[in-house]
Amino acid sequence: MTKRYYFYIRYIPAHADFELLAGRCIHQMHMFMVNNPQVMNRIGVSFPSWGESSVGQTIAFVAEDKDMMIGLSFQPYFSLMINEGLFELSSVCEAPESLGEVRFVRNQMINKSFLGSKKRRIKRSMVRAELSGAEQRLPVAVEERVIDSFHRIPISSGSSGQDFILFIQKEFVGERAASSFNSYGFSTNNEKRGTVPDLML
């Protein structure tokens, strides 16, 4: 099986907003992929100290290409945060093959459970009905969802500049899957089902 490489960033302030810092690191990785299309969808994100209350004080990036990981680790934002004494950055290491596999999933269905999203969907439905000439009726939402624990990571879109939330869940899986991630380094519920080693740092 192909070797995988990783590096991690530990946030030094113990009482920092770990989700906010994770979002900023993920944004840097996303922009790295946008600027280097050959690495698009090949870098996975891991949270080695993930817990019930937060994503933890550490984020890791994982890929099969060591040079890609070295390039990502030299992003100016990371260097700035290290110089400011806010980040500790590891060297690029080979991931042990003996580790279990996990999937960090961006679950967009969670967003649909919140009131703001429901209002937007109802409004779109009413506009569609008006445009098609159909009778306008207020749609009835018959959706009951049970959602496992998740964390919210705020992030800014590199293209639109809009702020949004990534809803992330951790799944334990039985075996390694191909490195296929979305442009933010996460698996999805459908197409991108890549896994990362269950790093414990």
C-alpha positions as protocol buffer text, in pm:
chain_id: "A"
residue {
  index: 1
  type: MET
  ca { x: 0 y: 0 z: 0 }
}
residue {
  index: 2
  type: THR
  ca { x: 119 y: 353 z: -79 }
}
residue {
  index: 3
  type: LYS
  ca { x: 290 y: 536 z: 205 }
}
residue {
  index: 4
  type: ARG
  ca { x: 124 y: 842 z: 352 }
}
residue {
  index: 5
  type: TYR
  ca { x: 287 y: 1149 z: 501 }
}
residue {
  index: 6
  type: TYR
  ca { x: 161 y: 1407 z: 743 }
}
residue {
  index: 7
  type: PHE
  ca { x: 254 y: 1711 z: 943 }
}
residue {
  index: 8
  type: TYR
  ca { x: 65 y: 1864 z: 1229 }
}
residue {
  index: 9
  type: ILE
  ca { x: 9 y: 2209 z: 1371 }
}
residue {
  index: 10
  type: ARG
  ca { x: -47 y: 2249 z: 1744 }
}
residue {
  index: 11
  type: TYR
  ca { x: -209 y: 2570 z: 1863 }
}
residue {
  index: 12
  type: ILE
  ca { x: 3 y: 2694 z: 2153 }
}
residue {
  index: 13
  type: PRO
  ca { x: -251 y: 2910 z: 2344 }
}
residue {
  index: 14
  type: ALA
  ca { x: -444 y: 2660 z: 2557 }
}
residue {
  index: 15
  type: HIS
  ca { x: -761 y: 2872 z: 2563 }
}
residue {
  index: 16
  type: ALA
  ca { x: -771 y: 2964 z: 2193 }
}
residue {
  index: 17
  type: ASP
  ca { x: -1075 y: 2915 z: 1971 }
}
residue {
  index: 18
  type: PHE
  ca { x: -958 y: 2586 z: 1819 }
}
residue {
  index: 19
  type: GLU
  ca { x: -1238 y: 2574 z: 1562 }
}
residue {
  index: 20
  type: LEU
  ca { x: -1153 y: 2925 z: 1437 }
}
residue {
  index: 21
  type: LEU
  ca { x: -782 y: 2838 z: 1406 }
}
residue {
  index: 22
  type: ALA
  ca { x: -868 y: 2509 z: 1232 }
}
residue {
  index: 23
  type: GLY
  ca { x: -1078 y: 2704 z: 982 }
}
residue {
  index: 24
  type: ARG
  ca { x: -789 y: 2937 z: 906 }
}
residue {
  index: 25
  type: CYS
  ca { x: -548 y: 2645 z: 857 }
}
residue {
  index: 26
  type: ILE
  ca { x: -799 y: 2465 z: 633 }
}
residue {
  index: 27
  type: HIS
  ca { x: -841 y: 2784 z: 430 }
}
residue {
  index: 28
  type: GLN
  ca { x: -463 y: 2790 z: 372 }
}
residue {
  index: 29
  type: MET
  ca { x: -469 y: 2427 z: 258 }
}
residue {
  index: 30
  type: HIS
  ca { x: -769 y: 2499 z: 30 }
}
residue {
  index: 31
  type: MET
  ca { x: -587 y: 2793 z: -132 }
}
residue {
  index: 32
  type: PHE
  ca { x: -274 y: 2575 z: -171 }
}
residue {
  index: 33
  type: MET
  ca { x: -486 y: 2323 z: -365 }
}
residue {
  index: 34
  type: VAL
  ca { x: -651 y: 2594 z: -575 }
}
residue {
  index: 35
  type: ASN
  ca { x: -307 y: 2730 z: -670 }
}
residue {
  index: 36
  type: ASN
  ca { x: -166 y: 2379 z: -733 }
}
residue {
  index: 37
  type: PRO
  ca { x: -441 y: 2192 z: -926 }
}
residue {
  index: 38
  type: GLN
  ca { x: -233 y: 1873 z: -942 }
}
residue {
  index: 39
  type: VAL
  ca { x: -291 y: 1826 z: -567 }
}
residue {
  index: 40
  type: MET
  ca { x: -666 y: 1902 z: -570 }
}
residue {
  index: 41
  type: ASN
  ca { x: -867 y: 1650 z: -365 }
}
residue {
  index: 42
  type: ARG
  ca { x: -553 y: 1460 z: -256 }
}
residue {
  index: 43
  type: ILE
  ca { x: -494 y: 1617 z: 88 }
}
residue {
  index: 44
  type: GLY
  ca { x: -692 y: 1500 z: 389 }
}
residue {
  index: 45
  type: VAL
  ca { x: -747 y: 1679 z: 719 }
}
residue {
  index: 46
  type: SER
  ca { x: -721 y: 1502 z: 1055 }
}
residue {
  index: 47
  type: PHE
  ca { x: -784 y: 1616 z: 1411 }
}
residue {
  index: 48
  type: PRO
  ca { x: -558 y: 1406 z: 1637 }
}
residue {
  index: 49
  type: SER
  ca { x: -702 y: 1551 z: 1960 }
}
residue {
  index: 50
  type: TRP
  ca { x: -1070 y: 1553 z: 1853 }
}
residue {
  index: 51
  type: GLY
  ca { x: -1307 y: 1531 z: 2148 }
}
residue {
  index: 52
  type: GLU
  ca { x: -1669 y: 1583 z: 2247 }
}
residue {
  index: 53
  type: SER
  ca { x: -1621 y: 1951 z: 2329 }
}
residue {
  index: 54
  type: SER
  ca { x: -1393 y: 2067 z: 2043 }
}
residue {
  index: 55
  type: VAL
  ca { x: -1186 y: 1966 z: 1741 }
}
residue {
  index: 56
  type: GLY
  ca { x: -886 y: 1979 z: 1973 }
}
residue {
  index: 57
  type: GLN
  ca { x: -562 y: 2170 z: 1991 }
}
residue {
  index: 58
  type: THR
  ca { x: -404 y: 1999 z: 1687 }
}
residue {
  index: 59
  type: ILE
  ca { x: -476 y: 1974 z: 1316 }
}
residue {
  index: 60
  type: ALA
  ca { x: -289 y: 1745 z: 1076 }
}
residue {
  index: 61
  type: PHE
  ca { x: -271 y: 1726 z: 697 }
}
residue {
  index: 62
  type: VAL
  ca { x: -221 y: 1390 z: 526 }
}
residue {
  index: 63
  type: ALA
  ca { x: -126 y: 1296 z: 167 }
}
residue {
  index: 64
  type: GLU
  ca { x: 57 y: 1027 z: -29 }
}
residue {
  index: 65
  type: ASP
  ca { x: 301 y: 1281 z: -177 }
}
residue {
  index: 66
  type: LYS
  ca { x: 576 y: 1389 z: 63 }
}
residue {
  index: 67
  type: ASP
  ca { x: 682 y: 1687 z: -150 }
}
residue {
  index: 68
  type: MET
  ca { x: 323 y: 1809 z: -152 }
}
residue {
  index: 69
  type: MET
  ca { x: 319 y: 1801 z: 228 }
}
residue {
  index: 70
  type: ILE
  ca { x: 650 y: 1988 z: 248 }
}
residue {
  index: 71
  type: GLY
  ca { x: 514 y: 2256 z: 13 }
}
residue {
  index: 72
  type: LEU
  ca { x: 196 y: 2295 z: 218 }
}
residue {
  index: 73
  type: SER
  ca { x: 392 y: 2316 z: 544 }
}
residue {
  index: 74
  type: PHE
  ca { x: 582 y: 2621 z: 411 }
}
residue {
  index: 75
  type: GLN
  ca { x: 274 y: 2839 z: 362 }
}
residue {
  index: 76
  type: PRO
  ca { x: 342 y: 3199 z: 475 }
}
residue {
  index: 77
  type: TYR
  ca { x: 46 y: 3202 z: 717 }
}
residue {
  index: 78
  type: PHE
  ca { x: 189 y: 2904 z: 907 }
}
residue {
  index: 79
  type: SER
  ca { x: 533 y: 3070 z: 923 }
}
residue {
  index: 80
  type: LEU
  ca { x: 378 y: 3393 z: 1052 }
}
residue {
  index: 81
  type: MET
  ca { x: 187 y: 3211 z: 1327 }
}
residue {
  index: 82
  type: ILE
  ca { x: 501 y: 3021 z: 1428 }
}
residue {
  index: 83
  type: ASN
  ca { x: 700 y: 3346 z: 1447 }
}
residue {
  index: 84
  type: GLU
  ca { x: 423 y: 3500 z: 1660 }
}
residue {
  index: 85
  type: GLY
  ca { x: 452 y: 3206 z: 1902 }
}
residue {
  index: 86
  type: LEU
  ca { x: 98 y: 3085 z: 1831 }
}
residue {
  index: 87
  type: PHE
  ca { x: 165 y: 2764 z: 1633 }
}
residue {
  index: 88
  type: GLU
  ca { x: 403 y: 2472 z: 1670 }
}
residue {
  index: 89
  type: LEU
  ca { x: 460 y: 2290 z: 1340 }
}
residue {
  index: 90
  type: SER
  ca { x: 604 y: 1939 z: 1308 }
}
residue {
  index: 91
  type: SER
  ca { x: 829 y: 1813 z: 1034 }
}
residue {
  index: 92
  type: VAL
  ca { x: 675 y: 1598 z: 760 }
}
residue {
  index: 93
  type: CYS
  ca { x: 662 y: 1237 z: 887 }
}
residue {
  index: 94
  type: GLU
  ca { x: 563 y: 901 z: 743 }
}
residue {
  index: 95
  type: ALA
  ca { x: 231 y: 780 z: 886 }
}
residue {
  index: 96
  type: PRO
  ca { x: 261 y: 441 z: 1059 }
}
residue {
  index: 97
  type: GLU
  ca { x: 67 y: 170 z: 875 }
}
residue {
  index: 98
  type: SER
  ca { x: -43 y: 15 z: 1205 }
}
residue {
  index: 99
  type: LEU
  ca { x: -288 y: 296 z: 1286 }
}
residue {
  index: 100
  type: GLY
  ca { x: -663 y: 262 z: 1254 }
}
residue {
  index: 101
  type: GLU
  ca { x: -850 y: 456 z: 985 }
}
residue {
  index: 102
  type: VAL
  ca { x: -1094 y: 742 z: 1034 }
}
residue {
  index: 103
  type: ARG
  ca { x: -1297 y: 967 z: 815 }
}
residue {
  index: 104
  type: PHE
  ca { x: -1364 y: 1333 z: 895 }
}
residue {
  index: 105
  type: VAL
  ca { x: -1687 y: 1402 z: 710 }
}
residue {
  index: 106
  type: ARG
  ca { x: -1830 y: 1736 z: 605 }
}
residue {
  index: 107
  type: ASN
  ca { x: -2199 y: 1666 z: 663 }
}
residue {
  index: 108
  type: GLN
  ca { x: -2406 y: 1928 z: 482 }
}
residue {
  index: 109
  type: MET
  ca { x: -2729 y: 1760 z: 598 }
}
residue {
  index: 110
  type: ILE
  ca { x: -2665 y: 1906 z: 944 }
}
residue {
  index: 111
  type: ASN
  ca { x: -2694 y: 2258 z: 803 }
}
residue {
  index: 112
  type: LYS
  ca { x: -3040 y: 2173 z: 666 }
}
residue {
  index: 113
  type: SER
  ca { x: -3162 y: 2108 z: 1020 }
}
residue {
  index: 114
  type: PHE
  ca { x: -3117 y: 2470 z: 1125 }
}
residue {
  index: 115
  type: LEU
  ca { x: -3396 y: 2726 z: 1101 }
}
residue {
  index: 116
  type: GLY
  ca { x: -3213 y: 2964 z: 865 }
}
residue {
  index: 117
  type: SER
  ca { x: -3161 y: 2689 z: 609 }
}
residue {
  index: 118
  type: LYS
  ca { x: -3524 y: 2577 z: 634 }
}
residue {
  index: 119
  type: LYS
  ca { x: -3644 y: 2934 z: 574 }
}
residue {
  index: 120
  type: ARG
  ca { x: -3422 y: 2966 z: 266 }
}
residue {
  index: 121
  type: ARG
  ca { x: -3551 y: 2637 z: 123 }
}
residue {
  index: 122
  type: ILE
  ca { x: -3915 y: 2735 z: 186 }
}
residue {
  index: 123
  type: LYS
  ca { x: -3859 y: 3072 z: 18 }
}
residue {
  index: 124
  type: ARG
  ca { x: -3698 y: 2905 z: -287 }
}
residue {
  index: 125
  type: SER
  ca { x: -3989 y: 2660 z: -307 }
}
residue {
  index: 126
  type: MET
  ca { x: -4243 y: 2943 z: -303 }
}
residue {
  index: 127
  type: VAL
  ca { x: -4052 y: 3135 z: -574 }
}
residue {
  index: 128
  type: ARG
  ca { x: -4043 y: 2820 z: -792 }
}
residue {
  index: 129
  type: ALA
  ca { x: -4419 y: 2773 z: -746 }
}
residue {
  index: 130
  type: GLU
  ca { x: -4482 y: 3136 z: -842 }
}
residue {
  index: 131
  type: LEU
  ca { x: -4264 y: 3111 z: -1153 }
}
residue {
  index: 132
  type: SER
  ca { x: -4430 y: 2790 z: -1268 }
}
residue {
  index: 133
  type: GLY
  ca { x: -4780 y: 2930 z: -1210 }
}
residue {
  index: 134
  type: ALA
  ca { x: -4863 y: 2665 z: -952 }
}
residue {
  index: 135
  type: GLU
  ca { x: -5069 y: 2747 z: -646 }
}
residue {
  index: 136
  type: GLN
  ca { x: -4852 y: 2886 z: -369 }
}
residue {
  index: 137
  type: ARG
  ca { x: -4875 y: 2672 z: -61 }
}
residue {
  index: 138
  type: LEU
  ca { x: -4647 y: 2687 z: 235 }
}
residue {
  index: 139
  type: PRO
  ca { x: -4441 y: 2367 z: 216 }
}
residue {
  index: 140
  type: VAL
  ca { x: -4464 y: 2137 z: 514 }
}
residue {
  index: 141
  type: ALA
  ca { x: -4128 y: 2014 z: 632 }
}
residue {
  index: 142
  type: VAL
  ca { x: -4163 y: 1652 z: 735 }
}
residue {
  index: 143
  type: GLU
  ca { x: -3807 y: 1578 z: 832 }
}
residue {
  index: 144
  type: GLU
  ca { x: -3689 y: 1425 z: 1150 }
}
residue {
  index: 145
  type: ARG
  ca { x: -3316 y: 1382 z: 1178 }
}
residue {
  index: 146
  type: VAL
  ca { x: -3102 y: 1224 z: 1442 }
}
residue {
  index: 147
  type: ILE
  ca { x: -2756 y: 1376 z: 1421 }
}
residue {
  index: 148
  type: ASP
  ca { x: -2448 y: 1233 z: 1588 }
}
residue {
  index: 149
  type: SER
  ca { x: -2205 y: 1472 z: 1755 }
}
residue {
  index: 150
  type: PHE
  ca { x: -2032 y: 1723 z: 1531 }
}
residue {
  index: 151
  type: HIS
  ca { x: -1820 y: 2035 z: 1545 }
}
residue {
  index: 152
  type: ARG
  ca { x: -1862 y: 2364 z: 1356 }
}
residue {
  index: 153
  type: ILE
  ca { x: -1560 y: 2512 z: 1182 }
}
residue {
  index: 154
  type: PRO
  ca { x: -1599 y: 2870 z: 1054 }
}
residue {
  index: 155
  type: ILE
  ca { x: -1425 y: 2935 z: 725 }
}
residue {
  index: 156
  type: SER
  ca { x: -1414 y: 3195 z: 445 }
}
residue {
  index: 157
  type: SER
  ca { x: -1459 y: 3106 z: 81 }
}
residue {
  index: 158
  type: GLY
  ca { x: -1149 y: 3189 z: -121 }
}
residue {
  index: 159
  type: SER
  ca { x: -1354 y: 3268 z: -433 }
}
residue {
  index: 160
  type: SER
  ca { x: -1658 y: 3454 z: -298 }
}
residue {
  index: 161
  type: GLY
  ca { x: -1517 y: 3585 z: 31 }
}
residue {
  index: 162
  type: GLN
  ca { x: -1835 y: 3463 z: 204 }
}
residue {
  index: 163
  type: ASP
  ca { x: -1810 y: 3320 z: 555 }
}
residue {
  index: 164
  type: PHE
  ca { x: -1976 y: 2984 z: 617 }
}
residue {
  index: 165
  type: ILE
  ca { x: -1965 y: 2690 z: 856 }
}
residue {
  index: 166
  type: LEU
  ca { x: -1824 y: 2342 z: 794 }
}
residue {
  index: 167
  type: PHE
  ca { x: -2014 y: 2082 z: 998 }
}
residue {
  index: 168
  type: ILE
  ca { x: -1765 y: 1801 z: 1065 }
}
residue {
  index: 169
  type: GLN
  ca { x: -1818 y: 1454 z: 1210 }
}
residue {
  index: 170
  type: LYS
  ca { x: -1566 y: 1182 z: 1287 }
}
residue {
  index: 171
  type: GLU
  ca { x: -1629 y: 825 z: 1168 }
}
residue {
  index: 172
  type: PHE
  ca { x: -1423 y: 520 z: 1257 }
}
residue {
  index: 173
  type: VAL
  ca { x: -1382 y: 288 z: 958 }
}
residue {
  index: 174
  type: GLY
  ca { x: -1254 y: -66 z: 918 }
}
residue {
  index: 175
  type: GLU
  ca { x: -1006 y: -18 z: 638 }
}
residue {
  index: 176
  type: ARG
  ca { x: -818 y: 240 z: 438 }
}
residue {
  index: 177
  type: ALA
  ca { x: -997 y: 398 z: 142 }
}
residue {
  index: 178
  type: ALA
  ca { x: -849 y: 582 z: -156 }
}
residue {
  index: 179
  type: SER
  ca { x: -733 y: 939 z: -90 }
}
residue {
  index: 180
  type: SER
  ca { x: -1036 y: 1124 z: -223 }
}
residue {
  index: 181
  type: PHE
  ca { x: -1137 y: 1440 z: -37 }
}
residue {
  index: 182
  type: ASN
  ca { x: -1328 y: 1758 z: -110 }
}
residue {
  index: 183
  type: SER
  ca { x: -1141 y: 2085 z: -160 }
}
residue {
  index: 184
  type: TYR
  ca { x: -1140 y: 2145 z: 217 }
}
residue {
  index: 185
  type: GLY
  ca { x: -972 y: 1810 z: 291 }
}
residue {
  index: 186
  type: PHE
  ca { x: -1280 y: 1625 z: 416 }
}
residue {
  index: 187
  type: SER
  ca { x: -1481 y: 1324 z: 312 }
}
residue {
  index: 188
  type: THR
  ca { x: -1842 y: 1377 z: 210 }
}
residue {
  index: 189
  type: ASN
  ca { x: -2155 y: 1168 z: 259 }
}
residue {
  index: 190
  type: ASN
  ca { x: -2148 y: 1047 z: -101 }
}
residue {
  index: 191
  type: GLU
  ca { x: -1864 y: 1084 z: -350 }
}
residue {
  index: 192
  type: LYS
  ca { x: -1548 y: 1171 z: -160 }
}
residue {
  index: 193
  type: ARG
  ca { x: -1491 y: 887 z: 88 }
}
residue {
  index: 194
  type: GLY
  ca { x: -1119 y: 914 z: 162 }
}
residue {
  index: 195
  type: THR
  ca { x: -980 y: 808 z: 500 }
}
residue {
  index: 196
  type: VAL
  ca { x: -687 y: 928 z: 707 }
}
residue {
  index: 197
  type: PRO
  ca { x: -481 y: 749 z: 973 }
}
residue {
  index: 198
  type: ASP
  ca { x: -616 y: 790 z: 1327 }
}
residue {
  index: 199
  type: LEU
  ca { x: -321 y: 997 z: 1446 }
}
residue {
  index: 200
  type: MET
  ca { x: -277 y: 1036 z: 1822 }
}
residue {
  index: 201
  type: LEU
  ca { x: -28 y: 1316 z: 1883 }
}
